[in-house]
């Protein structure tokens, strides 16, 4: 993918970055800018995600949510800064980010359709030993009993909601430090939303920090600790769910008055 922004991080003198473990900040973007040719997708964005938090980026289509996820995961060039555990992601690189515990569950889910639940989960834990894989699978099956009942079922024959559970489950097999969930509730029925929602607390209890993008503002307000509202690539509001619920603009534009 071609983008026309330069990564300011490349110009930063060596040794100026915080080292991993210095603070409880897991992901931090400062003055982040991303463009696709002439289209600017993120402009001057500041976002902080601290350990143990569920932070949600909400906003309408085209607000820049997926762009933020892809930039944090090291897929896109950028201006400004985005650091994972104190290290500029452009320097760390995609593969190393995964090795260090950043796991990205994309909007498209990216499952292996002709493989069953067991094998999709097994691939999420690839390169771990059998005992670790089994322990993580048990955690996933406890979180999502519908997957447990469908261990032998091919991913492509599962419902959208079940596929979403499998995508989240497969991400968890990588034992994430930071789990990026890009619009996990998109197109799902309320009953499935509930299953996804109920999985969030045990995931955080396991020591995982969550960055969640959502168009479903009600879902984010219910389940996130802090929220950023993006519009046209800019954060136009930021705060706790209680703060945002009391905001007239949010109420009128996103909660139907
Ligand atoms: P949605 O909720 O619809 O997924 P989003 O908030 O995730 O939207 P992005 O997908 O990040 O928004 O898109 C932000 C802007 O960047 C949009 O204007 C979009 O058209 C543009 N954009 C995204 N990906 C590309 C690309 N590969 N090439 C060109 N423009 C892109």
Short mmCIF file of C-alpha atoms and ligand atoms in Angstrom, two decimals:
data_model
loop_
_atom_site.label_atom_id
_atom_site.label_comp_id
_atom_site.label_asym_id
_atom_site.label_seq_id
_atom_site.Cartn_x
_atom_site.Cartn_y
_atom_site.Cartn_z
CA UNK A 1 0.00 0.00 0.00
CA UNK A 2 1.44 3.33 -0.92
CA UNK A 3 1.14 6.33 1.34
CA UNK A 4 2.85 9.65 1.04
CA UNK A 5 3.69 10.47 4.62
CA UNK A 6 7.15 10.23 6.09
CA UNK A 7 7.70 8.71 9.46
CA UNK A 8 9.17 11.40 11.68
CA UNK A 9 10.47 8.59 13.87
CA UNK A 10 13.13 7.89 11.27
CA UNK A 11 14.67 11.25 12.05
CA UNK A 12 14.64 10.84 15.81
CA UNK A 13 18.12 10.49 17.35
CA UNK A 14 18.90 7.01 18.65
CA UNK A 15 18.39 6.47 22.36
CA UNK A 16 15.59 8.98 22.86
CA UNK A 17 12.76 6.46 23.05
CA UNK A 18 11.50 5.15 26.34
CA UNK A 19 12.41 1.52 26.85
CA UNK A 20 9.76 -1.17 27.18
CA UNK A 21 8.52 -1.52 30.76
CA UNK A 22 9.16 2.11 31.76
CA UNK A 23 5.52 2.94 32.20
CA UNK A 24 2.08 1.46 31.99
CA UNK A 25 1.44 3.13 28.64
CA UNK A 26 0.99 0.38 26.09
CA UNK A 27 0.24 2.40 22.96
CA UNK A 28 0.70 6.11 22.45
CA UNK A 29 0.09 8.16 19.33
CA UNK A 30 1.13 11.80 19.20
CA UNK A 31 0.30 14.19 16.41
CA UNK A 32 -0.26 11.19 14.16
CA UNK A 33 -0.80 11.91 10.46
CA UNK A 34 -1.57 9.33 7.78
CA UNK A 35 -2.44 9.98 4.15
CA UNK A 36 -3.28 7.80 1.18
CA UNK A 37 -2.08 9.92 -1.70
CA UNK A 38 -4.14 13.11 -1.53
CA UNK A 39 -6.55 11.73 1.04
CA UNK A 40 -5.62 12.55 4.62
CA UNK A 41 -7.03 9.82 6.86
CA UNK A 42 -5.59 10.82 10.25
CA UNK A 43 -4.67 14.35 11.25
CA UNK A 44 -2.88 15.38 14.43
CA UNK A 45 -4.26 12.44 16.37
CA UNK A 46 -3.25 11.88 20.01
CA UNK A 47 -4.31 8.57 21.57
CA UNK A 48 -3.07 6.86 24.72
CA UNK A 49 -3.87 3.29 25.76
CA UNK A 50 -2.66 2.21 29.19
CA UNK A 51 -2.23 -1.25 30.63
CA UNK A 52 -5.45 -3.03 31.54
CA UNK A 53 -7.69 -0.54 29.75
CA UNK A 54 -10.29 -1.04 27.08
CA UNK A 55 -9.95 2.05 24.90
CA UNK A 56 -12.40 2.54 22.09
CA UNK A 57 -12.09 4.62 18.94
CA UNK A 58 -15.58 5.36 17.73
CA UNK A 59 -16.73 7.18 14.64
CA UNK A 60 -18.67 6.89 11.41
CA UNK A 61 -17.53 5.25 8.15
CA UNK A 62 -14.32 6.76 6.91
CA UNK A 63 -13.42 8.39 10.24
CA UNK A 64 -10.01 6.71 10.26
CA UNK A 65 -10.50 3.88 12.75
CA UNK A 66 -9.09 1.10 10.59
CA UNK A 67 -6.29 3.38 9.45
CA UNK A 68 -5.32 3.87 13.08
CA UNK A 69 -5.30 0.10 13.71
CA UNK A 70 -3.22 -0.54 10.60
CA UNK A 71 -0.78 2.21 11.49
CA UNK A 72 -0.34 0.95 15.05
CA UNK A 73 0.30 -2.54 13.63
CA UNK A 74 3.12 -1.21 11.47
CA UNK A 75 1.39 -1.53 8.09
CA UNK A 76 1.36 2.15 7.09
CA UNK A 77 3.84 5.01 6.89
CA UNK A 78 3.00 7.95 9.08
CA UNK A 79 4.00 11.36 10.31
CA UNK A 80 4.18 12.17 14.01
CA UNK A 81 4.60 9.30 16.40
CA UNK A 82 3.03 6.03 17.43
CA UNK A 83 4.81 3.97 20.04
CA UNK A 84 4.15 0.49 21.35
CA UNK A 85 5.62 -0.03 24.81
CA UNK A 86 7.77 3.04 24.25
CA UNK A 87 9.16 1.98 20.88
CA UNK A 88 8.26 3.66 17.60
CA UNK A 89 6.29 1.07 15.63
CA UNK A 90 7.95 2.02 12.33
CA UNK A 91 11.26 0.98 13.81
CA UNK A 92 10.01 -2.18 15.46
CA UNK A 93 8.31 -3.51 12.32
CA UNK A 94 5.23 -5.70 11.85
CA UNK A 95 6.71 -9.09 12.65
CA UNK A 96 8.51 -7.94 15.76
CA UNK A 97 5.36 -6.14 16.98
CA UNK A 98 3.55 -9.49 16.86
CA UNK A 99 6.45 -11.16 18.66
CA UNK A 100 6.21 -8.49 21.35
CA UNK A 101 2.52 -9.15 21.90
CA UNK A 102 0.54 -6.86 19.62
CA UNK A 103 -2.20 -8.93 18.00
CA UNK A 104 -4.57 -7.38 15.48
CA UNK A 105 -7.96 -8.89 14.79
CA UNK A 106 -8.95 -7.22 11.53
CA UNK A 107 -12.39 -6.07 10.38
CA UNK A 108 -12.30 -8.81 7.68
CA UNK A 109 -11.55 -11.52 10.30
CA UNK A 110 -9.13 -13.25 7.89
CA UNK A 111 -10.08 -16.79 8.88
CA UNK A 112 -9.04 -19.90 6.97
CA UNK A 113 -12.47 -20.82 5.63
CA UNK A 114 -11.72 -24.44 4.74
CA UNK A 115 -10.12 -25.15 8.08
CA UNK A 116 -12.11 -26.07 11.15
CA UNK A 117 -12.27 -24.22 14.46
CA UNK A 118 -9.53 -26.35 16.05
CA UNK A 119 -7.10 -25.74 13.21
CA UNK A 120 -7.82 -22.02 12.99
CA UNK A 121 -7.11 -21.74 16.70
CA UNK A 122 -4.02 -23.91 16.36
CA UNK A 123 -2.62 -21.54 13.75
CA UNK A 124 -3.16 -18.61 16.11
CA UNK A 125 -0.85 -20.35 18.55
CA UNK A 126 1.64 -21.39 15.88
CA UNK A 127 5.21 -21.94 17.14
CA UNK A 128 4.10 -22.50 20.76
CA UNK A 129 4.40 -25.89 22.38
CA UNK A 130 1.40 -28.21 22.62
CA UNK A 131 0.76 -27.62 26.31
CA UNK A 132 0.55 -23.83 25.82
CA UNK A 133 -1.72 -24.27 22.81
CA UNK A 134 -4.07 -26.55 24.76
CA UNK A 135 -4.27 -24.16 27.73
CA UNK A 136 -5.10 -21.24 25.46
CA UNK A 137 -7.67 -23.24 23.50
CA UNK A 138 -9.41 -24.16 26.74
CA UNK A 139 -9.56 -20.45 27.67
CA UNK A 140 -11.06 -19.65 24.26
CA UNK A 141 -13.62 -22.49 24.50
CA UNK A 142 -14.63 -21.30 27.96
CA UNK A 143 -15.06 -17.77 26.65
CA UNK A 144 -17.05 -18.90 23.63
CA UNK A 145 -18.94 -22.15 24.25
CA UNK A 146 -20.38 -21.90 20.71
CA UNK A 147 -16.87 -22.54 19.40
CA UNK A 148 -16.47 -25.50 21.76
CA UNK A 149 -19.60 -27.05 20.25
CA UNK A 150 -18.23 -26.49 16.74
CA UNK A 151 -14.63 -27.66 17.05
CA UNK A 152 -14.81 -29.73 13.86
CA UNK A 153 -16.82 -27.22 11.80
CA UNK A 154 -15.20 -25.35 8.90
CA UNK A 155 -14.95 -21.61 9.50
CA UNK A 156 -16.70 -20.69 6.24
CA UNK A 157 -19.85 -22.57 7.22
CA UNK A 158 -20.21 -20.72 10.51
CA UNK A 159 -22.48 -17.72 11.08
CA UNK A 160 -21.00 -14.23 11.03
CA UNK A 161 -21.13 -14.03 14.80
CA UNK A 162 -19.45 -17.41 15.24
CA UNK A 163 -16.76 -16.39 12.77
CA UNK A 164 -16.19 -13.23 14.78
CA UNK A 165 -15.80 -15.29 17.94
CA UNK A 166 -13.32 -17.51 16.13
CA UNK A 167 -11.36 -14.48 14.93
CA UNK A 168 -11.16 -13.12 18.48
CA UNK A 169 -10.32 -16.60 19.77
CA UNK A 170 -7.57 -17.05 17.24
CA UNK A 171 -6.11 -13.65 18.20
CA UNK A 172 -6.11 -14.75 21.84
CA UNK A 173 -4.12 -17.86 20.91
CA UNK A 174 -1.20 -15.47 20.30
CA UNK A 175 -1.35 -14.51 24.01
CA UNK A 176 -1.60 -10.78 23.29
CA UNK A 177 -0.31 -7.99 25.47
CA UNK A 178 -2.32 -5.57 23.31
CA UNK A 179 -5.33 -6.88 21.42
CA UNK A 180 -6.55 -4.66 18.60
CA UNK A 181 -10.16 -5.42 17.73
CA UNK A 182 -11.26 -3.60 14.61
CA UNK A 183 -15.07 -3.32 14.58
CA UNK A 184 -15.78 -6.73 16.10
CA UNK A 185 -19.51 -6.07 16.34
CA UNK A 186 -20.06 -5.04 12.73
CA UNK A 187 -23.24 -6.63 11.39
CA UNK A 188 -23.83 -8.85 14.42
CA UNK A 189 -27.17 -9.57 16.05
CA UNK A 190 -27.75 -8.31 19.61
CA UNK A 191 -27.51 -11.80 21.13
CA UNK A 192 -24.04 -12.25 19.60
CA UNK A 193 -23.03 -8.76 20.70
CA UNK A 194 -23.74 -9.94 24.21
CA UNK A 195 -21.39 -12.92 23.79
CA UNK A 196 -18.62 -10.65 22.54
CA UNK A 197 -19.29 -8.17 25.35
CA UNK A 198 -19.15 -10.87 28.01
CA UNK A 199 -15.78 -12.03 26.71
CA UNK A 200 -14.14 -8.64 27.28
CA UNK A 201 -13.85 -8.77 31.08
CA UNK A 202 -12.14 -12.21 31.20
CA UNK A 203 -9.80 -11.10 28.43
CA UNK A 204 -8.73 -8.04 30.43
CA UNK A 205 -8.46 -10.14 33.61
CA UNK A 206 -5.97 -12.30 31.75
CA UNK A 207 -3.72 -9.25 31.47
CA UNK A 208 -4.66 -8.14 27.98
CA UNK A 209 -5.06 -4.46 27.08
CA UNK A 210 -7.69 -3.81 24.42
CA UNK A 211 -7.99 -1.24 21.65
CA UNK A 212 -11.48 -1.52 20.22
CA UNK A 213 -12.82 0.35 17.22
CA UNK A 214 -16.58 0.68 16.96
CA UNK A 215 -19.34 2.27 14.93
CA UNK A 216 -21.68 0.95 17.57
CA UNK A 217 -21.43 3.86 19.97
CA UNK A 218 -23.78 2.29 22.50
CA UNK A 219 -21.59 -0.81 22.69
CA UNK A 220 -18.46 1.28 23.21
CA UNK A 221 -20.11 3.42 25.88
CA UNK A 222 -21.09 0.28 27.75
CA UNK A 223 -17.81 -1.59 27.58
CA UNK A 224 -14.88 0.80 27.15
CA UNK A 225 -12.98 2.57 29.93
CA UNK A 226 -12.15 5.53 27.73
CA UNK A 227 -13.32 6.62 24.30
CA UNK A 228 -12.09 8.81 21.46
CA UNK A 229 -14.62 10.00 18.89
CA UNK A 230 -13.00 10.33 15.46
CA UNK A 231 -14.47 12.35 12.62
CA UNK A 232 -12.55 12.90 9.39
CA UNK A 233 -9.36 11.63 10.99
CA UNK A 234 -9.49 13.95 14.00
CA UNK A 235 -10.39 13.23 17.60
CA UNK A 236 -13.31 15.58 18.21
CA UNK A 237 -14.20 14.24 21.66
CA UNK A 238 -12.39 12.14 24.25
CA UNK A 239 -13.35 10.98 27.71
CA UNK A 240 -14.88 8.30 29.88
CA UNK A 241 -18.26 6.84 28.91
CA UNK A 242 -19.94 8.93 31.60
CA UNK A 243 -18.34 12.10 30.29
CA UNK A 244 -19.36 11.34 26.72
CA UNK A 245 -22.88 10.29 27.62
CA UNK A 246 -23.34 13.77 29.07
CA UNK A 247 -22.07 15.48 25.93
CA UNK A 248 -24.85 17.14 23.90
CA UNK A 249 -23.07 16.62 20.58
CA UNK A 250 -22.63 12.89 21.20
CA UNK A 251 -26.21 12.53 22.37
CA UNK A 252 -27.64 14.35 19.40
CA UNK A 253 -25.39 12.97 16.68
CA UNK A 254 -24.78 9.41 17.85
CA UNK A 255 -27.42 8.45 20.41
CA UNK A 256 -30.54 9.73 18.71
CA UNK A 257 -31.04 12.72 21.00
P1 LIG B 1 -15.18 2.10 8.40
O1 LIG B 1 -15.91 2.18 9.70
O2 LIG B 1 -16.07 2.28 7.20
O3 LIG B 1 -14.30 0.88 8.29
P2 LIG B 1 -12.93 3.75 9.19
O4 LIG B 1 -13.27 4.71 10.29
O5 LIG B 1 -12.26 2.51 9.59
O6 LIG B 1 -14.22 3.43 8.34
P3 LIG B 1 -10.76 4.10 7.34
O7 LIG B 1 -11.03 2.79 6.66
O8 LIG B 1 -9.58 4.21 8.20
O9 LIG B 1 -12.05 4.57 8.16
O10 LIG B 1 -10.71 5.21 6.21
C1 LIG B 1 -10.33 6.57 6.49
C2 LIG B 1 -10.23 7.32 5.17
O11 LIG B 1 -9.11 6.82 4.43
C3 LIG B 1 -11.42 7.17 4.25
O12 LIG B 1 -11.63 8.42 3.62
C4 LIG B 1 -11.01 6.12 3.25
O13 LIG B 1 -11.61 6.30 1.98
C5 LIG B 1 -9.51 6.37 3.15
N1 LIG B 1 -8.78 5.12 2.86
C6 LIG B 1 -8.72 4.03 3.64
N2 LIG B 1 -7.95 3.07 3.09
C7 LIG B 1 -7.52 3.60 1.91
C8 LIG B 1 -6.68 3.11 0.86
N3 LIG B 1 -6.13 1.89 0.93
N4 LIG B 1 -6.47 3.92 -0.19
C9 LIG B 1 -7.01 5.14 -0.27
N5 LIG B 1 -7.80 5.67 0.70
C10 LIG B 1 -8.06 4.92 1.76
#
